[in-house]
CSV table of C-alpha atoms in Angstrom, one decimal:
chain,number,residue,atom,x,y,z
A,1,MET,CA,-7.1,-80.1,16.8
A,2,LEU,CA,-7.5,-81.3,20.6
A,3,SER,CA,-9.7,-80.0,22.9
A,4,PRO,CA,-8.7,-79.2,26.7
A,5,ALA,CA,-10.6,-81.9,28.0
A,6,PHE,CA,-8.9,-84.4,25.8
A,7,THR,CA,-5.2,-83.5,26.6
A,8,SER,CA,-5.8,-83.3,30.6
A,9,VAL,CA,-6.2,-87.0,30.0
A,10,VAL,CA,-3.7,-87.7,27.1
A,11,PRO,CA,-1.3,-85.0,26.9
A,12,ALA,CA,-0.7,-83.8,23.1
A,13,GLU,CA,3.0,-85.2,23.2
A,14,ARG,CA,1.7,-88.7,24.3
A,15,TYR,CA,-0.9,-88.5,21.6
A,16,VAL,CA,1.5,-87.5,19.2
A,17,GLU,CA,3.7,-90.9,20.1
A,18,VAL,CA,0.7,-92.8,19.8
A,19,TYR,CA,0.0,-92.1,16.5
A,20,ARG,CA,3.3,-92.2,14.9
A,21,SER,CA,4.0,-95.6,16.4
A,22,ARG,CA,0.6,-96.7,14.8
A,23,VAL,CA,2.1,-96.1,11.6
A,24,VAL,CA,4.4,-99.0,11.5
A,25,HIS,CA,0.8,-101.1,11.4
A,26,TYR,CA,-1.0,-99.5,9.2
A,27,ALA,CA,1.1,-96.7,6.6
A,28,PRO,CA,-0.5,-96.4,4.0
A,29,VAL,CA,-3.7,-96.2,5.5
A,30,VAL,CA,-6.7,-98.2,3.6
A,31,VAL,CA,-10.1,-96.9,5.0
A,32,VAL,CA,-12.6,-99.6,4.1
A,33,GLY,CA,-15.5,-97.9,5.5
A,34,LEU,CA,-16.6,-94.8,7.0
A,35,ASP,CA,-19.5,-94.1,8.8
A,36,VAL,CA,-19.8,-90.1,9.8
A,37,GLY,CA,-22.4,-88.0,12.0
A,38,GLU,CA,-22.5,-84.8,13.0
A,39,THR,CA,-20.4,-85.0,15.8
A,40,THR,CA,-18.8,-88.4,15.3
A,41,ALA,CA,-16.9,-90.2,13.0
A,42,ARG,CA,-16.0,-94.3,12.6
A,43,ALA,CA,-13.5,-95.7,10.2
A,44,ARG,CA,-12.5,-99.3,9.4
A,45,ILE,CA,-8.8,-99.4,8.5
A,46,ARG,CA,-6.8,-102.3,7.2
A,47,ARG,CA,-3.6,-103.3,8.9
A,48,ARG,CA,-0.6,-104.5,6.7
A,49,ASP,CA,-1.4,-108.1,8.1
A,50,GLY,CA,-5.2,-107.7,6.3
A,51,THR,CA,-7.0,-107.3,9.9
A,52,ILE,CA,-9.7,-104.4,10.2
A,53,ASP,CA,-9.4,-102.1,13.1
A,54,VAL,CA,-11.8,-99.6,14.1
A,55,VAL,CA,-11.2,-95.6,14.5
A,56,SER,CA,-13.9,-93.7,16.4
A,57,CYS,CA,-13.9,-90.1,17.2
A,58,VAL,CA,-15.9,-87.6,18.9
A,59,VAL,CA,-15.4,-83.7,18.3
A,60,GLU,CA,-16.9,-80.6,20.1
A,61,SER,CA,-20.2,-79.5,19.0
A,62,ALA,CA,-19.7,-76.1,18.9
A,63,PRO,CA,-16.6,-74.7,16.3
A,64,PRO,CA,-13.4,-75.4,16.1
A,65,HIS,CA,-14.8,-78.9,16.3
A,66,ARG,CA,-11.8,-79.8,18.4
A,67,ILE,CA,-11.5,-84.0,19.0
A,68,ALA,CA,-12.9,-84.7,22.8
A,69,THR,CA,-12.3,-88.0,22.6
A,70,THR,CA,-10.8,-90.8,20.6
A,71,TRP,CA,-10.5,-94.4,20.5
A,72,LEU,CA,-9.2,-97.6,18.5
A,73,THR,CA,-10.3,-101.1,18.9
A,74,GLY,CA,-10.4,-104.4,16.6
A,75,LEU,CA,-13.2,-105.0,14.5
A,76,VAL,CA,-14.2,-107.9,16.8
A,77,PRO,CA,-12.8,-106.7,20.6
A,78,THR,CA,-10.4,-109.2,22.3
A,79,ASP,CA,-12.3,-109.4,25.1
A,80,LEU,CA,-15.7,-111.0,23.8
A,81,THR,CA,-16.8,-114.6,24.0
A,82,PRO,CA,-15.2,-116.3,21.0
A,83,ARG,CA,-18.0,-116.4,18.2
A,84,LEU,CA,-19.5,-120.0,17.2
A,85,PRO,CA,-17.7,-122.4,15.5
A,86,ALA,CA,-17.7,-124.1,12.0
A,87,ASP,CA,-17.8,-127.5,14.0
A,88,PHE,CA,-19.4,-128.1,17.3
A,89,ALA,CA,-17.8,-131.4,18.2
A,90,ASP,CA,-15.6,-129.6,20.6
A,91,TYR,CA,-18.3,-126.6,21.9
A,92,GLY,CA,-18.4,-127.1,25.4
A,93,ARG,CA,-21.1,-128.9,27.4
A,94,PRO,CA,-23.9,-130.1,25.4
A,95,PRO,CA,-27.3,-128.9,26.5
A,96,ALA,CA,-29.2,-131.5,28.6
A,97,PRO,CA,-31.0,-134.3,26.7
A,98,ALA,CA,-34.5,-133.1,25.5
A,99,ASP,CA,-36.8,-134.2,22.4
A,100,THR,CA,-35.7,-131.2,20.3
A,101,ARG,CA,-35.3,-131.1,16.5
A,102,LEU,CA,-33.4,-128.7,14.4
A,103,VAL,CA,-35.2,-128.3,11.1
A,104,VAL,CA,-33.9,-126.9,7.9
A,105,PHE,CA,-36.1,-125.4,4.9
A,106,SER,CA,-33.8,-125.2,2.1
A,107,GLY,CA,-34.5,-123.9,-1.4
A,108,LEU,CA,-34.0,-121.2,-3.6
A,109,PRO,CA,-36.0,-118.1,-3.6
A,110,GLY,CA,-39.7,-119.0,-4.8
A,111,SER,CA,-39.6,-122.4,-4.4
A,112,GLY,CA,-42.2,-122.3,-1.8
A,113,LYS,CA,-39.9,-123.0,1.1
A,114,SER,CA,-40.9,-119.9,3.6
A,115,THR,CA,-44.3,-120.7,2.9
A,116,LEU,CA,-44.2,-124.4,3.5
A,117,ALA,CA,-41.9,-123.8,6.6
A,118,ASP,CA,-44.5,-121.2,8.2
A,119,ALA,CA,-47.3,-123.9,7.6
A,120,ALA,CA,-45.1,-126.4,9.5
A,121,GLY,CA,-43.6,-124.6,12.3
A,122,ALA,CA,-47.4,-123.4,12.9
A,123,GLU,CA,-48.7,-126.7,13.0
A,124,LEU,CA,-46.0,-128.0,15.4
A,125,GLY,CA,-45.4,-125.3,17.3
A,126,ILE,CA,-42.2,-124.6,16.5
A,127,PRO,CA,-40.5,-121.4,15.8
A,128,VAL,CA,-39.6,-120.4,12.4
A,129,PHE,CA,-36.3,-118.1,11.8
A,130,ALA,CA,-35.8,-116.9,8.2
A,131,ALA,CA,-32.9,-115.2,6.7
A,132,ASP,CA,-34.8,-112.4,4.6
A,133,TRP,CA,-36.6,-111.2,8.0
A,134,LEU,CA,-33.4,-110.9,10.1
A,135,LEU,CA,-31.4,-109.1,7.0
A,136,GLY,CA,-34.6,-106.8,6.5
A,137,ALA,CA,-34.4,-105.7,10.2
A,138,LEU,CA,-31.0,-104.6,9.5
A,139,THR,CA,-31.7,-102.6,6.8
A,140,PRO,CA,-32.3,-99.5,8.7
A,141,PHE,CA,-28.7,-99.5,9.8
A,142,GLY,CA,-27.1,-100.0,6.3
A,143,GLY,CA,-27.9,-103.8,6.0
A,144,ARG,CA,-28.3,-103.1,2.4
A,145,HIS,CA,-24.9,-102.5,1.6
A,146,ILE,CA,-22.9,-105.1,4.2
A,147,GLU,CA,-20.8,-107.2,1.9
A,148,ALA,CA,-21.2,-110.2,3.6
A,149,ALA,CA,-25.1,-110.3,4.2
A,150,LEU,CA,-24.9,-114.2,3.5
A,151,ASP,CA,-22.6,-114.6,6.0
A,152,VAL,CA,-24.3,-112.1,8.8
A,153,ALA,CA,-28.1,-113.8,7.9
A,154,GLU,CA,-26.0,-117.4,8.4
A,155,GLU,CA,-24.4,-116.2,11.7
A,156,MET,CA,-27.5,-115.0,12.8
A,157,LEU,CA,-29.4,-118.2,12.1
A,158,THR,CA,-26.8,-120.4,13.8
A,159,THR,CA,-27.1,-118.3,16.9
A,160,LEU,CA,-30.8,-118.3,17.3
A,161,ALA,CA,-31.0,-122.1,16.4
A,162,LEU,CA,-28.3,-122.4,19.4
A,163,ARG,CA,-30.2,-120.3,21.7
A,164,GLN,CA,-33.1,-122.7,21.1
A,165,LEU,CA,-31.5,-126.0,21.3
A,166,VAL,CA,-29.7,-124.7,24.4
A,167,ALA,CA,-33.2,-123.9,26.2
A,168,GLY,CA,-34.5,-127.4,25.2
A,169,GLN,CA,-36.7,-126.1,22.3
A,170,SER,CA,-37.0,-127.1,18.7
A,171,VAL,CA,-36.0,-124.6,16.0
A,172,VAL,CA,-37.1,-124.3,12.1
A,173,LEU,CA,-34.4,-122.3,10.1
A,174,ASP,CA,-35.7,-120.9,6.6
A,175,HIS,CA,-32.8,-120.6,4.1
A,176,PRO,CA,-31.5,-121.7,0.6
A,177,VAL,CA,-28.7,-123.1,2.5
A,178,GLU,CA,-26.5,-123.3,-0.7
A,179,ARG,CA,-23.3,-123.8,1.1
A,180,VAL,CA,-22.0,-127.0,2.1
A,181,ALA,CA,-19.8,-125.7,4.6
A,182,THR,CA,-23.1,-124.2,6.2
A,183,ARG,CA,-25.2,-127.8,6.0
A,184,ASN,CA,-22.2,-129.1,7.7
A,185,ARG,CA,-21.9,-126.7,10.7
A,186,TRP,CA,-26.0,-127.1,11.5
A,187,ARG,CA,-25.6,-130.6,11.0
A,188,SER,CA,-22.8,-130.6,13.7
A,189,LEU,CA,-24.6,-128.2,15.6
A,190,ALA,CA,-28.0,-130.3,15.9
A,191,ARG,CA,-25.4,-133.3,16.8
A,192,TRP,CA,-24.0,-131.6,19.5
A,193,ALA,CA,-27.2,-130.7,21.1
A,194,GLY,CA,-28.4,-134.3,21.1
A,195,ALA,CA,-31.2,-132.8,18.3
A,196,GLU,CA,-33.0,-134.2,15.2
A,197,PHE,CA,-31.6,-132.9,12.0
A,198,ARG,CA,-34.3,-132.6,9.6
A,199,VAL,CA,-34.2,-131.1,6.1
A,200,VAL,CA,-36.8,-130.2,3.8
A,201,ALA,CA,-35.5,-129.3,0.0
A,202,CYS,CA,-38.1,-127.4,-1.5
A,203,GLN,CA,-38.3,-126.9,-5.5
A,204,CYS,CA,-41.0,-125.9,-8.1
A,205,SER,CA,-40.8,-128.1,-11.1
A,206,ASP,CA,-42.5,-125.8,-13.3
A,207,PRO,CA,-40.5,-123.0,-14.5
A,208,GLU,CA,-43.2,-121.0,-15.5
A,209,ILE,CA,-45.0,-121.1,-12.1
A,210,HIS,CA,-41.4,-120.9,-10.2
A,211,ARG,CA,-40.8,-117.9,-12.4
A,212,ALA,CA,-44.3,-116.3,-11.7
A,213,ARG,CA,-44.6,-117.1,-7.7
A,214,LEU,CA,-40.8,-114.8,-7.6
A,215,GLU,CA,-42.0,-111.8,-9.6
A,216,GLY,CA,-45.3,-111.5,-8.5
A,217,ARG,CA,-44.9,-112.3,-4.5
A,218,THR,CA,-45.7,-109.9,-2.0
A,219,ARG,CA,-44.5,-111.2,1.4
A,220,GLY,CA,-44.1,-107.4,3.1
A,221,ILE,CA,-41.0,-108.5,5.2
A,222,PRO,CA,-39.8,-105.0,6.3
A,223,GLY,CA,-36.9,-103.4,5.2
A,224,TRP,CA,-36.6,-106.4,2.4
A,225,HIS,CA,-37.9,-106.5,-1.4
A,226,ASP,CA,-40.6,-108.9,-2.6
A,227,ALA,CA,-40.0,-109.8,-6.1
A,228,SER,CA,-36.6,-111.3,-7.1
A,229,ASP,CA,-34.3,-111.7,-10.2
A,230,TRP,CA,-35.2,-114.8,-12.4
A,231,SER,CA,-32.0,-114.8,-14.0
A,232,ASP,CA,-30.4,-115.0,-10.4
A,233,VAL,CA,-32.4,-117.8,-9.3
A,234,GLN,CA,-31.7,-119.6,-12.7
A,235,ARG,CA,-27.9,-119.2,-12.2
A,236,ARG,CA,-28.0,-120.3,-8.6
A,237,LEU,CA,-30.5,-123.3,-9.6
A,238,ALA,CA,-27.9,-124.8,-11.9
A,239,ALA,CA,-25.3,-124.8,-9.2
A,240,PHE,CA,-27.1,-125.7,-6.2
A,241,PRO,CA,-25.7,-128.8,-4.4
A,242,SER,CA,-27.7,-132.0,-3.8
A,243,TRP,CA,-28.7,-133.0,-0.2
A,244,GLN,CA,-27.3,-136.3,-1.3
A,245,GLY,CA,-30.4,-138.3,0.3
A,246,GLU,CA,-30.8,-137.0,3.5
A,247,ALA,CA,-33.5,-134.3,2.8
A,248,LEU,CA,-37.3,-135.3,2.1
A,249,THR,CA,-37.3,-133.4,-1.4
A,250,VAL,CA,-40.7,-131.9,-2.2
A,251,ASP,CA,-42.3,-130.5,-5.6
A,252,THR,CA,-44.6,-127.5,-4.4
A,253,VAL,CA,-46.0,-127.5,-7.6
A,254,GLN,CA,-48.2,-130.4,-5.9
A,255,PRO,CA,-51.3,-129.9,-3.4
A,256,ARG,CA,-50.3,-127.9,-0.3
A,257,GLU,CA,-52.1,-130.3,2.2
A,258,PRO,CA,-50.8,-133.8,1.0
A,259,THR,CA,-47.3,-132.2,1.0
A,260,LEU,CA,-47.6,-130.4,4.2
A,261,ALA,CA,-48.5,-133.8,5.7
A,262,ALA,CA,-45.6,-135.6,4.2
A,263,VAL,CA,-43.1,-132.8,5.6
A,264,LEU,CA,-44.8,-133.3,9.1
A,265,ARG,CA,-44.1,-137.0,9.1
A,266,HIS,CA,-40.5,-136.5,7.7
A,267,ILE,CA,-40.1,-133.8,10.8
A,268,THR,CA,-41.8,-135.9,13.4
A,269,THR,CA,-40.7,-139.2,12.9
């Protein structure tokens, strides 16, 4: 079971002792994820208190494939810098004052928000970060099977926005932003960074046009789908929370040029 190289570092007796001590925290073992390669394996296991740890193992390439090394760490190692907060009010020293903006284009799939966000970003010279592009980049690594894909996307968008604002640069985020908690988080980030917070809420008032856009679009985002489910969008639209007056609401059925002009005025004034 154990290779000589392994037991030269960790005697078999010591390995058994450690293994038995872990039973207190893990038995019965609940495996919540497993990745297996030719000589490697990684399992995510749940402690009795609900936290997740990761067990990694490397075996010899030749039979009998004895364990060459194995280790256990937390899902989030304890020696890392803490993750970003939900509220940035007390988040360290803010960046030096700069004329920056955190701009959010909100709206459901097919509402035209990405098209409008890209046009505004190009006009103003502000980078646009979109959740679909970020999640698509994770697809080759199992991203389509991530249980909390929305959490992952929003965390990456928050980190990218923070990085831009700390560098004294504005940023555009392209995301539905259906969760009020995420709206509050990004608002607090802008406030902490001394940036203007601007929201553009996109909607399509004609259901037939909306559905046609949704089901006929070809965006070509690597690792991501083009068409979406109309019934899913209808369900989400019924529960979509209002921005309560702080956003510029635009109807993308209207002509593009005056709509974009209104968006640019909203962002820059």
